[in-house]
Amino acid sequence: MMKKLIIEGQHKLSGTIKIGGAKNSVVALLPAAMLTDGKCIIYNVPDISDVHLLIEMMQLLGSKVTYENEIITIDNSQSRNALIPTEYTTKLRASYYFMGVLLSKYRHSEISYPGGCSIGSRPIDLHIAGFEKLGAKVKIDDNHYTIKAKELVGTDIFLDFSSVGATLNLMFAAVKSKGTTHIYNAAKEPEIVNVASFLNSMGAKIYGAGTSEITIEGTETLGDGVVEVIPDRIEAGTYIIIGALLGKNLIIEGVIKEHLGSVLTKLKEIGCDIKIEGNTVIVNKVKKLKPVNIKTLVYPGFPTDLGQPISTLLTQCDGESLFEETIYENRMRHIKHLNAMGSDIKLFDRSAIIKGPTPLKGRNVIATDLRAGAAMLVAGMIAEGTTVISNIEHILRGYEKIVEKLSTVGGKIKLVDE
Ligand code: UD1
């Protein structure tokens, strides 16, 4: 059944929102847990649909998985290699991590092309080239990937682009290989550090995660693992943006401010009233917001996953802002819907000129992808009247308990089945 979000806009938000574990970390940590034959514990797991799908995939591969009170336990003693059916792999992008994991563990992985948000062509050529460099043979047949290796041997890999997915997948493939692998121009996102420390807790030897050069000394066996998922910096950023527009002492709890450096800097440049106390952010709406230029970049630059949500904030700034997306080709599909609600945005391929402030009016809109959905959510929260967002399955993939979290602080939002 299709679900919709119905939002009555313009309600002030006060109280506390607690940030959950990072989606982009946990979707890699779960497949990574299968690298060992032992047991793993993962703390602070967010309750999002991607997590439930990944658990089902792991169970298909024979792992015993329990999920209670934000804690996942995994027992791999009965796990085995198998083909993961297409109906799973097309639903989420992160299913591609099983490529590296199964290749590493069984020297053989078979999987269909991963799905996820259609925000651009999203090739996985860098993953494949890296697997080949480590000694694997890759056969691609009608979107079906067969990746096999007699042995995997450590090597030097230079990534053309600092891809998050490729960095992690190659880390997985290299972790049990012979010898040492260097990944140059590696992605530096905090999620990479989180995954590397999980693997190191199992006995892996990964150095330099969080920098652009990662060294992996292969180890034959891995033991039990434990990790706590880092707070979701994108979820935190989204609620801080909402707070900048509607907050009356809105408290966002569980934020690692260093992970949001570029975002907090931009919000301050806009003139938002943001106070940081330890891992808590307190945000208040101010009368006038200044326009800015924002360009999405790899970490520590402005995250592409917050580009769409912040574009809604830019519609409320007094003057002309420039918003430029540099990572994906297709991350502007929400603009049409924002303009339908009353914004004044001119789109030029991957750039947009946003003139504000423009009052927004509630409309029926579509969440064309996960973060576009977040942009519409922000719009619905500040719009006059009622906004109905359909296709919200996208939003539920990445934002845990969104209705509950916003309702507790005074938002008028509900989830209905169509
Ligand atoms: C991950 C995140 C996503 C985030 C993105 C960038 C997950 C599950 N998703 O996506 O939320 O928006 O990082 O922060 O963690 N590219 C290639 N060839 C490749 C791999 C990537 O050309 O083999 C290109 C992509 O098309 C894209 C760019 O590199 O233009 C970024 O991709 P990447 O960092 O790999 O992002 P994802 O892992 O897809």
Coordinates of C-alpha atoms and ligand atoms in Angstrom, one line a residue:
M1 CA 0.0 0.0 0.0
M2 CA 1.2 3.5 -0.8
K3 CA 1.7 5.9 2.0
K4 CA 1.4 9.6 2.2
L5 CA 2.5 12.3 4.6
I6 CA 0.0 15.0 5.5
I7 CA 1.5 18.1 6.9
E8 CA -0.3 21.2 8.3
G9 CA 2.3 23.9 8.0
Q10 CA 3.6 26.9 10.1
H11 CA 3.6 25.3 13.5
K12 CA 6.4 26.4 15.8
L13 CA 8.7 23.6 17.0
S14 CA 9.9 23.4 20.6
G15 CA 11.4 20.5 22.5
T16 CA 13.9 17.8 21.8
I17 CA 14.6 15.7 18.7
K18 CA 17.0 12.8 19.2
I19 CA 19.2 11.9 16.2
G20 CA 19.4 8.2 15.3
G21 CA 22.2 6.2 13.9
A22 CA 23.5 7.1 10.4
K23 CA 21.8 5.4 7.5
N24 CA 24.8 5.4 5.3
S25 CA 26.9 3.8 8.0
V26 CA 24.5 1.1 9.0
V27 CA 23.8 0.0 5.5
A28 CA 27.5 -0.7 5.2
L29 CA 28.0 -2.1 8.7
L30 CA 25.3 -4.8 8.2
P31 CA 26.9 -6.4 5.1
A32 CA 30.3 -5.9 6.7
A33 CA 29.3 -7.9 9.7
M34 CA 29.1 -10.9 7.4
L35 CA 32.9 -10.8 6.7
T36 CA 33.5 -12.7 9.9
D37 CA 32.2 -16.2 10.8
G38 CA 31.9 -15.0 14.3
K39 CA 29.3 -12.8 16.2
C40 CA 28.8 -9.1 16.0
I41 CA 26.9 -6.5 17.9
I42 CA 25.9 -3.2 16.4
Y43 CA 24.5 -0.4 18.7
N44 CA 22.5 2.6 17.9
V45 CA 20.8 1.1 14.8
P46 CA 18.2 3.5 13.3
D47 CA 14.7 2.0 12.6
I48 CA 14.6 2.7 8.8
S49 CA 13.3 0.4 6.1
D50 CA 16.7 -0.1 4.5
V51 CA 17.8 -1.8 7.8
H52 CA 14.9 -4.2 7.7
L53 CA 15.6 -5.1 4.0
L54 CA 19.3 -5.7 4.8
I55 CA 18.5 -7.9 7.7
E56 CA 16.3 -10.0 5.4
M57 CA 19.1 -10.3 2.9
M58 CA 21.5 -11.4 5.7
Q59 CA 19.0 -14.0 6.8
L60 CA 18.8 -15.3 3.2
L61 CA 22.6 -15.8 3.5
G62 CA 22.1 -17.9 6.6
S63 CA 23.1 -15.3 9.3
K64 CA 21.0 -15.2 12.5
V65 CA 20.1 -11.6 13.1
T66 CA 18.1 -10.1 16.0
Y67 CA 17.0 -6.4 16.2
E68 CA 15.8 -5.0 19.5
N69 CA 16.1 -1.7 21.3
E70 CA 18.3 -0.2 18.6
I71 CA 20.8 -3.1 19.0
I72 CA 21.4 -5.7 16.3
T73 CA 23.2 -9.0 17.0
I74 CA 24.5 -11.2 14.3
D75 CA 25.6 -14.8 14.4
N76 CA 27.3 -15.9 11.2
S77 CA 28.1 -19.5 12.2
Q78 CA 25.6 -20.8 9.7
S79 CA 26.1 -18.2 7.0
R80 CA 26.7 -19.3 3.4
N81 CA 27.1 -17.8 -0.1
A82 CA 24.0 -17.4 -2.2
L83 CA 22.5 -15.3 -5.0
I84 CA 20.5 -12.5 -3.5
P85 CA 17.2 -12.2 -5.4
T86 CA 16.8 -9.1 -7.6
E87 CA 13.7 -8.0 -5.7
Y88 CA 16.0 -7.1 -2.8
T89 CA 19.0 -5.7 -4.7
T90 CA 16.9 -3.3 -6.7
K91 CA 15.3 -1.8 -3.6
L92 CA 18.4 -0.3 -2.1
R93 CA 21.7 1.0 -3.4
A94 CA 23.7 -0.4 -0.5
S95 CA 23.1 -4.0 -1.6
Y96 CA 26.2 -3.5 -3.7
Y97 CA 28.3 -3.9 -0.5
F98 CA 27.5 -7.7 -0.7
M99 CA 29.7 -7.7 -3.8
G100 CA 32.8 -6.8 -1.9
V101 CA 31.8 -8.8 1.2
L102 CA 30.9 -12.1 -0.5
L103 CA 33.9 -11.8 -2.8
S104 CA 36.2 -11.3 0.2
K105 CA 34.7 -14.2 2.1
Y106 CA 33.9 -16.8 -0.5
R107 CA 36.0 -15.5 -3.5
H108 CA 32.7 -15.4 -5.4
S109 CA 29.8 -13.1 -5.5
E110 CA 26.7 -12.9 -7.7
I111 CA 24.3 -10.1 -7.6
S112 CA 22.2 -7.9 -9.8
Y113 CA 22.7 -4.2 -10.4
P114 CA 21.9 -2.3 -7.2
G115 CA 18.9 0.0 -6.9
G116 CA 18.3 3.1 -4.8
C117 CA 17.3 6.6 -5.6
S118 CA 17.4 7.6 -9.2
I119 CA 19.4 10.7 -8.8
G120 CA 21.8 10.1 -11.7
S121 CA 23.4 7.3 -13.6
R122 CA 25.3 6.1 -10.5
P123 CA 27.7 3.7 -12.2
I124 CA 29.8 1.3 -10.1
D125 CA 32.7 1.1 -12.5
L126 CA 35.2 2.2 -9.8
H127 CA 34.1 -0.7 -7.6
I128 CA 34.5 -3.2 -10.5
A129 CA 37.9 -1.8 -11.6
G130 CA 39.1 -2.1 -8.0
F131 CA 37.9 -5.7 -7.6
E132 CA 39.7 -6.5 -10.9
K133 CA 42.9 -4.8 -9.7
L134 CA 42.7 -7.1 -6.6
G135 CA 42.7 -10.1 -8.9
A136 CA 38.9 -10.8 -9.5
K137 CA 37.3 -11.6 -12.8
V138 CA 34.1 -9.8 -13.4
K139 CA 31.4 -10.9 -15.8
I140 CA 28.5 -8.6 -16.4
D141 CA 25.5 -10.2 -18.1
D142 CA 22.3 -8.1 -18.5
N143 CA 22.9 -6.3 -15.2
H144 CA 23.9 -9.5 -13.4
Y145 CA 27.4 -9.4 -11.9
T146 CA 29.4 -12.5 -11.4
I147 CA 32.6 -11.7 -9.6
K148 CA 35.1 -14.5 -8.9
A149 CA 38.7 -14.7 -7.8
K150 CA 41.1 -17.6 -7.2
E151 CA 42.9 -15.3 -4.8
L152 CA 42.8 -11.7 -3.9
V153 CA 46.2 -10.0 -3.7
G154 CA 46.8 -6.6 -2.1
T155 CA 47.5 -3.8 -4.6
D156 CA 47.6 0.0 -5.1
I157 CA 44.2 1.4 -6.2
F158 CA 43.7 5.0 -7.2
L159 CA 40.1 6.1 -7.3
D160 CA 39.2 8.5 -10.1
F161 CA 36.6 9.9 -7.8
S162 CA 36.4 9.7 -4.0
S163 CA 33.4 7.5 -4.0
V164 CA 32.0 6.4 -0.7
G165 CA 30.6 3.1 -2.1
A166 CA 33.8 2.2 -4.0
T167 CA 36.0 3.0 -1.0
L168 CA 34.0 0.7 1.3
N169 CA 33.5 -2.1 -1.2
L170 CA 37.2 -2.2 -1.9
M171 CA 38.0 -2.1 1.8
F172 CA 35.8 -5.2 2.1
A173 CA 37.4 -6.9 -0.8
A174 CA 40.9 -6.2 0.5
V175 CA 40.5 -7.0 4.1
K176 CA 41.1 -10.7 3.7
S177 CA 43.4 -10.6 0.8
K178 CA 47.1 -11.5 0.7
G179 CA 49.4 -8.6 1.4
T180 CA 48.8 -4.8 1.6
T181 CA 46.3 -2.6 -0.3
H182 CA 46.5 1.1 -0.6
I183 CA 43.4 3.0 -1.7
Y184 CA 44.4 6.5 -2.9
N185 CA 41.9 9.3 -3.3
A186 CA 39.7 7.4 -0.9
A187 CA 36.4 9.0 0.4
K188 CA 36.9 10.7 3.8
E189 CA 33.3 10.6 5.0
P190 CA 32.8 9.8 8.7
E191 CA 30.9 6.7 7.7
I192 CA 34.1 5.3 6.3
V193 CA 35.8 5.7 9.7
N194 CA 32.8 4.0 11.4
V195 CA 33.0 1.0 9.2
A196 CA 36.8 0.7 9.4
S197 CA 36.7 0.8 13.2
F198 CA 34.1 -2.0 13.1
L199 CA 36.3 -4.2 10.9
N200 CA 39.3 -3.4 13.1
S201 CA 37.3 -4.6 16.1
M202 CA 37.1 -7.9 14.3
G203 CA 40.9 -8.0 13.9
A204 CA 41.3 -6.3 10.5
K205 CA 44.2 -4.0 10.0
I206 CA 43.0 -0.8 8.4
Y207 CA 44.9 2.4 8.8
G208 CA 44.1 5.9 7.6
A209 CA 40.3 5.8 7.3
G210 CA 39.1 9.3 7.3
T211 CA 42.0 10.5 5.2
S212 CA 42.5 10.2 1.4
E213 CA 44.9 7.3 1.7
I214 CA 43.7 4.1 3.3
T215 CA 46.1 1.2 4.0
I216 CA 44.7 -2.3 4.4
E217 CA 46.9 -5.2 5.5
G218 CA 45.1 -8.4 4.6
T219 CA 44.3 -10.9 7.4
E220 CA 43.2 -14.5 6.9
T221 CA 40.5 -14.6 9.6
L222 CA 38.4 -12.1 11.4
G223 CA 36.8 -12.6 14.9
D224 CA 33.8 -11.1 16.7
G225 CA 33.0 -7.4 16.1
V226 CA 31.4 -4.6 17.9
V227 CA 30.5 -1.0 16.8
E228 CA 28.2 1.9 17.6
V229 CA 26.6 3.5 14.6
I230 CA 27.6 7.2 14.4
P231 CA 24.8 9.8 14.6
D232 CA 23.2 10.5 11.2
R233 CA 24.7 13.9 10.1
I234 CA 22.1 14.2 7.3
E235 CA 19.1 13.6 9.6
A236 CA 20.7 16.1 12.1
G237 CA 21.2 18.6 9.3
T238 CA 17.6 18.2 8.1
Y239 CA 16.2 18.9 11.6
I240 CA 18.5 21.9 12.1
I241 CA 17.3 23.3 8.8
I242 CA 13.7 22.8 9.9
G243 CA 14.6 24.5 13.2
A244 CA 16.1 27.5 11.5
L245 CA 12.6 28.0 9.9
L246 CA 10.3 27.1 12.8
G247 CA 12.4 26.5 15.9
K248 CA 11.6 28.1 19.3
N249 CA 14.4 26.6 21.3
L250 CA 14.3 23.5 19.2
I251 CA 16.9 21.1 20.6
I252 CA 18.6 18.6 18.4
E253 CA 20.4 16.0 20.5
G254 CA 23.2 13.6 19.5
V255 CA 25.0 15.7 16.9
I256 CA 28.8 15.4 16.2
K257 CA 29.4 19.0 15.2
E258 CA 32.6 18.2 13.4
H259 CA 30.7 16.0 11.0
L260 CA 28.5 19.0 10.1
G261 CA 31.2 21.6 9.8
S262 CA 30.4 22.8 6.3
V263 CA 26.6 22.8 7.0
L264 CA 26.8 24.7 10.3
T265 CA 29.2 27.2 8.7
K266 CA 26.7 27.8 5.9
L267 CA 23.7 28.1 8.2
K268 CA 25.6 30.7 10.3
E269 CA 26.5 32.6 7.1
I270 CA 22.7 32.6 6.3
G271 CA 22.2 34.2 9.7
C272 CA 20.5 31.3 11.5
D273 CA 20.5 31.3 15.3
I274 CA 22.3 28.2 16.2
K275 CA 23.9 27.4 19.5
I276 CA 26.1 24.4 20.0
E277 CA 26.6 22.9 23.5
G278 CA 28.5 19.6 23.4
N279 CA 26.6 17.2 21.2
T280 CA 23.4 19.3 21.3
V281 CA 22.3 22.0 18.9
I282 CA 19.7 24.6 19.9
V283 CA 18.1 26.4 17.0
N284 CA 15.7 29.4 16.9
K285 CA 13.9 31.0 13.9
V286 CA 15.1 34.5 13.1
K287 CA 13.3 37.2 11.2
K288 CA 15.7 37.7 8.3
L289 CA 17.9 35.2 6.6
K290 CA 20.7 36.1 4.2
P291 CA 21.1 34.5 0.7
V292 CA 24.2 32.4 0.1
N293 CA 25.9 30.3 -2.5
I294 CA 26.1 26.6 -1.9
K295 CA 28.0 24.0 -3.8
T296 CA 27.8 20.3 -2.9
L297 CA 31.1 18.5 -2.6
V298 CA 32.6 15.3 -1.2
Y299 CA 33.3 15.4 2.6
P300 CA 34.2 17.7 4.3
G301 CA 32.5 19.9 1.7
F302 CA 28.8 20.5 1.8
P303 CA 27.0 17.1 1.6
T304 CA 25.0 16.4 -1.5
D305 CA 22.4 14.7 0.7
L306 CA 21.6 18.0 2.3
G307 CA 21.6 20.0 -0.9
Q308 CA 17.9 19.4 -1.5
P309 CA 16.7 20.1 2.0
I310 CA 18.7 23.3 2.2
S311 CA 17.4 24.5 -1.1
T312 CA 14.0 24.9 0.6
L313 CA 15.6 27.0 3.3
L314 CA 17.1 29.2 0.6
T315 CA 13.6 30.0 -0.7
Q316 CA 13.1 31.9 2.6
C317 CA 16.4 33.9 2.4
D318 CA 16.1 37.6 1.5
G319 CA 17.8 37.8 -2.0
E320 CA 19.3 35.6 -4.6
S321 CA 21.1 32.3 -3.7
L322 CA 23.0 30.0 -6.0
F323 CA 22.7 26.3 -5.3
E324 CA 25.0 24.0 -7.3
E325 CA 25.0 20.2 -7.2
T326 CA 28.3 18.7 -8.3
I327 CA 28.0 15.0 -7.3
Y328 CA 24.9 13.7 -9.1
E329 CA 23.2 14.7 -12.4
N330 CA 19.7 14.4 -11.3
R331 CA 19.2 16.0 -7.9
M332 CA 16.9 18.8 -8.9
R333 CA 13.7 17.0 -9.4
H334 CA 12.2 18.6 -6.3
I335 CA 12.5 22.1 -7.8
K336 CA 9.4 21.7 -9.9
H337 CA 7.4 20.8 -6.8
L338 CA 8.9 23.7 -4.8
N339 CA 8.0 26.1 -7.5
A340 CA 4.4 24.7 -7.5
M341 CA 4.3 25.6 -3.8
G342 CA 5.3 29.2 -4.6
S343 CA 9.1 29.4 -4.7
D344 CA 10.9 31.4 -7.4
I345 CA 13.7 29.0 -8.6
K346 CA 15.3 29.0 -12.0
L347 CA 16.9 25.7 -12.9
F348 CA 20.0 25.5 -15.1
D349 CA 20.9 21.8 -15.4
R350 CA 22.7 21.1 -12.1
S351 CA 22.5 24.7 -10.8
A352 CA 19.6 26.7 -9.5
I353 CA 19.1 30.4 -8.8
I354 CA 16.8 30.7 -5.8
K355 CA 15.1 34.1 -5.2
G356 CA 13.5 34.7 -1.9
P357 CA 11.8 35.2 0.4
T358 CA 8.7 33.6 -1.1
P359 CA 5.8 32.4 0.9
L360 CA 5.0 28.7 0.2
K361 CA 1.5 27.3 -0.1
G362 CA 0.4 23.7 0.8
R363 CA 0.0 21.5 -2.3
N364 CA 0.0 17.8 -3.3
V365 CA 3.6 17.0 -4.1
I366 CA 5.8 14.0 -4.7
A367 CA 8.9 12.7 -3.0
T368 CA 10.8 11.9 -6.2
D369 CA 13.7 10.5 -4.1
L370 CA 14.8 10.3 -0.5
R371 CA 16.4 13.8 -0.1
A372 CA 13.9 15.4 -2.5
G373 CA 11.3 14.1 0.0
A374 CA 13.2 15.8 2.8
A375 CA 13.1 19.0 0.8
M376 CA 9.3 18.7 0.4
L377 CA 9.0 17.9 4.1
V378 CA 10.8 21.1 5.0
A379 CA 8.6 23.0 2.5
G380 CA 5.4 21.4 3.9
M381 CA 6.4 22.3 7.4
I382 CA 6.7 26.0 6.6
A383 CA 3.9 26.3 4.0
E384 CA 0.5 27.9 4.6
G385 CA -2.2 25.2 4.7
T386 CA -1.9 21.5 4.1
T387 CA 0.8 19.7 2.1
V388 CA 0.3 16.1 1.0
I389 CA 3.6 14.3 0.1
S390 CA 3.2 11.0 -1.8
N391 CA 5.8 8.4 -2.6
I392 CA 7.1 8.8 0.9
E393 CA 8.5 5.3 0.9
H394 CA 11.7 7.1 -0.2
I395 CA 11.6 9.2 3.0
L396 CA 11.1 6.2 5.2
R397 CA 14.2 4.6 3.8
G398 CA 16.3 7.3 5.5
Y399 CA 14.5 9.1 8.3
E400 CA 13.5 7.0 11.3
K401 CA 10.3 7.7 13.2
I402 CA 9.9 11.0 11.3
V403 CA 6.2 11.5 12.2
E404 CA 6.9 10.7 15.9
K405 CA 10.0 12.9 16.1
L406 CA 8.3 16.0 14.5
S407 CA 5.0 15.5 16.4
T408 CA 6.7 15.5 19.8
V409 CA 8.1 18.9 19.1
G410 CA 4.8 20.4 17.9
G411 CA 4.7 19.5 14.2
K412 CA 1.3 18.7 12.7
I413 CA 2.2 15.7 10.6
K414 CA 0.6 12.3 10.0
L415 CA 1.2 9.2 7.9
V416 CA -1.8 7.8 6.0
D417 CA -2.2 4.8 3.7
E418 CA -3.6 5.7 0.3
Ligands
UD1_1 C1 26.8 7.4 -1.1 C2 25.6 7.5 -0.2 C3 24.7 8.7 -0.7 C4 25.5 9.9 -0.9 C5 26.8 9.7 -1.7 C6 27.7 10.9 -1.7 C7 25.2 5.3 0.6 C8 24.4 4.1 0.5 N1 24.8 6.3 -0.2 O1 26.3 7.0 -2.3 O2 23.6 8.9 0.2 O3 24.7 10.9 -1.6 O4 27.5 8.6 -1.1 O5 28.0 11.3 -0.4 O6 26.1 5.4 1.4 N2 30.6 7.1 -9.2 C9 31.2 6.6 -10.3 N3 31.6 5.3 -10.4 C10 31.6 4.5 -9.3 C11 31.1 5.0 -8.1 C12 30.6 6.3 -8.0 O7 31.2 7.3 -11.3 O8 32.0 3.4 -9.4 C13 30.1 8.5 -9.1 C14 28.6 8.5 -8.8 O9 27.9 8.3 -10.0 C15 28.4 9.8 -8.2 C16 29.7 10.0 -7.4 O10 30.6 9.1 -8.0 O11 28.4 10.8 -9.2 C17 29.5 9.7 -5.9 O12 29.2 8.4 -5.7 P1 29.5 7.7 -4.3 O13 30.3 8.5 -3.4 O14 30.0 6.3 -4.7 O15 28.1 7.6 -3.8 P2 27.2 6.3 -3.4 O16 28.1 5.3 -2.8 O17 26.4 6.0 -4.6

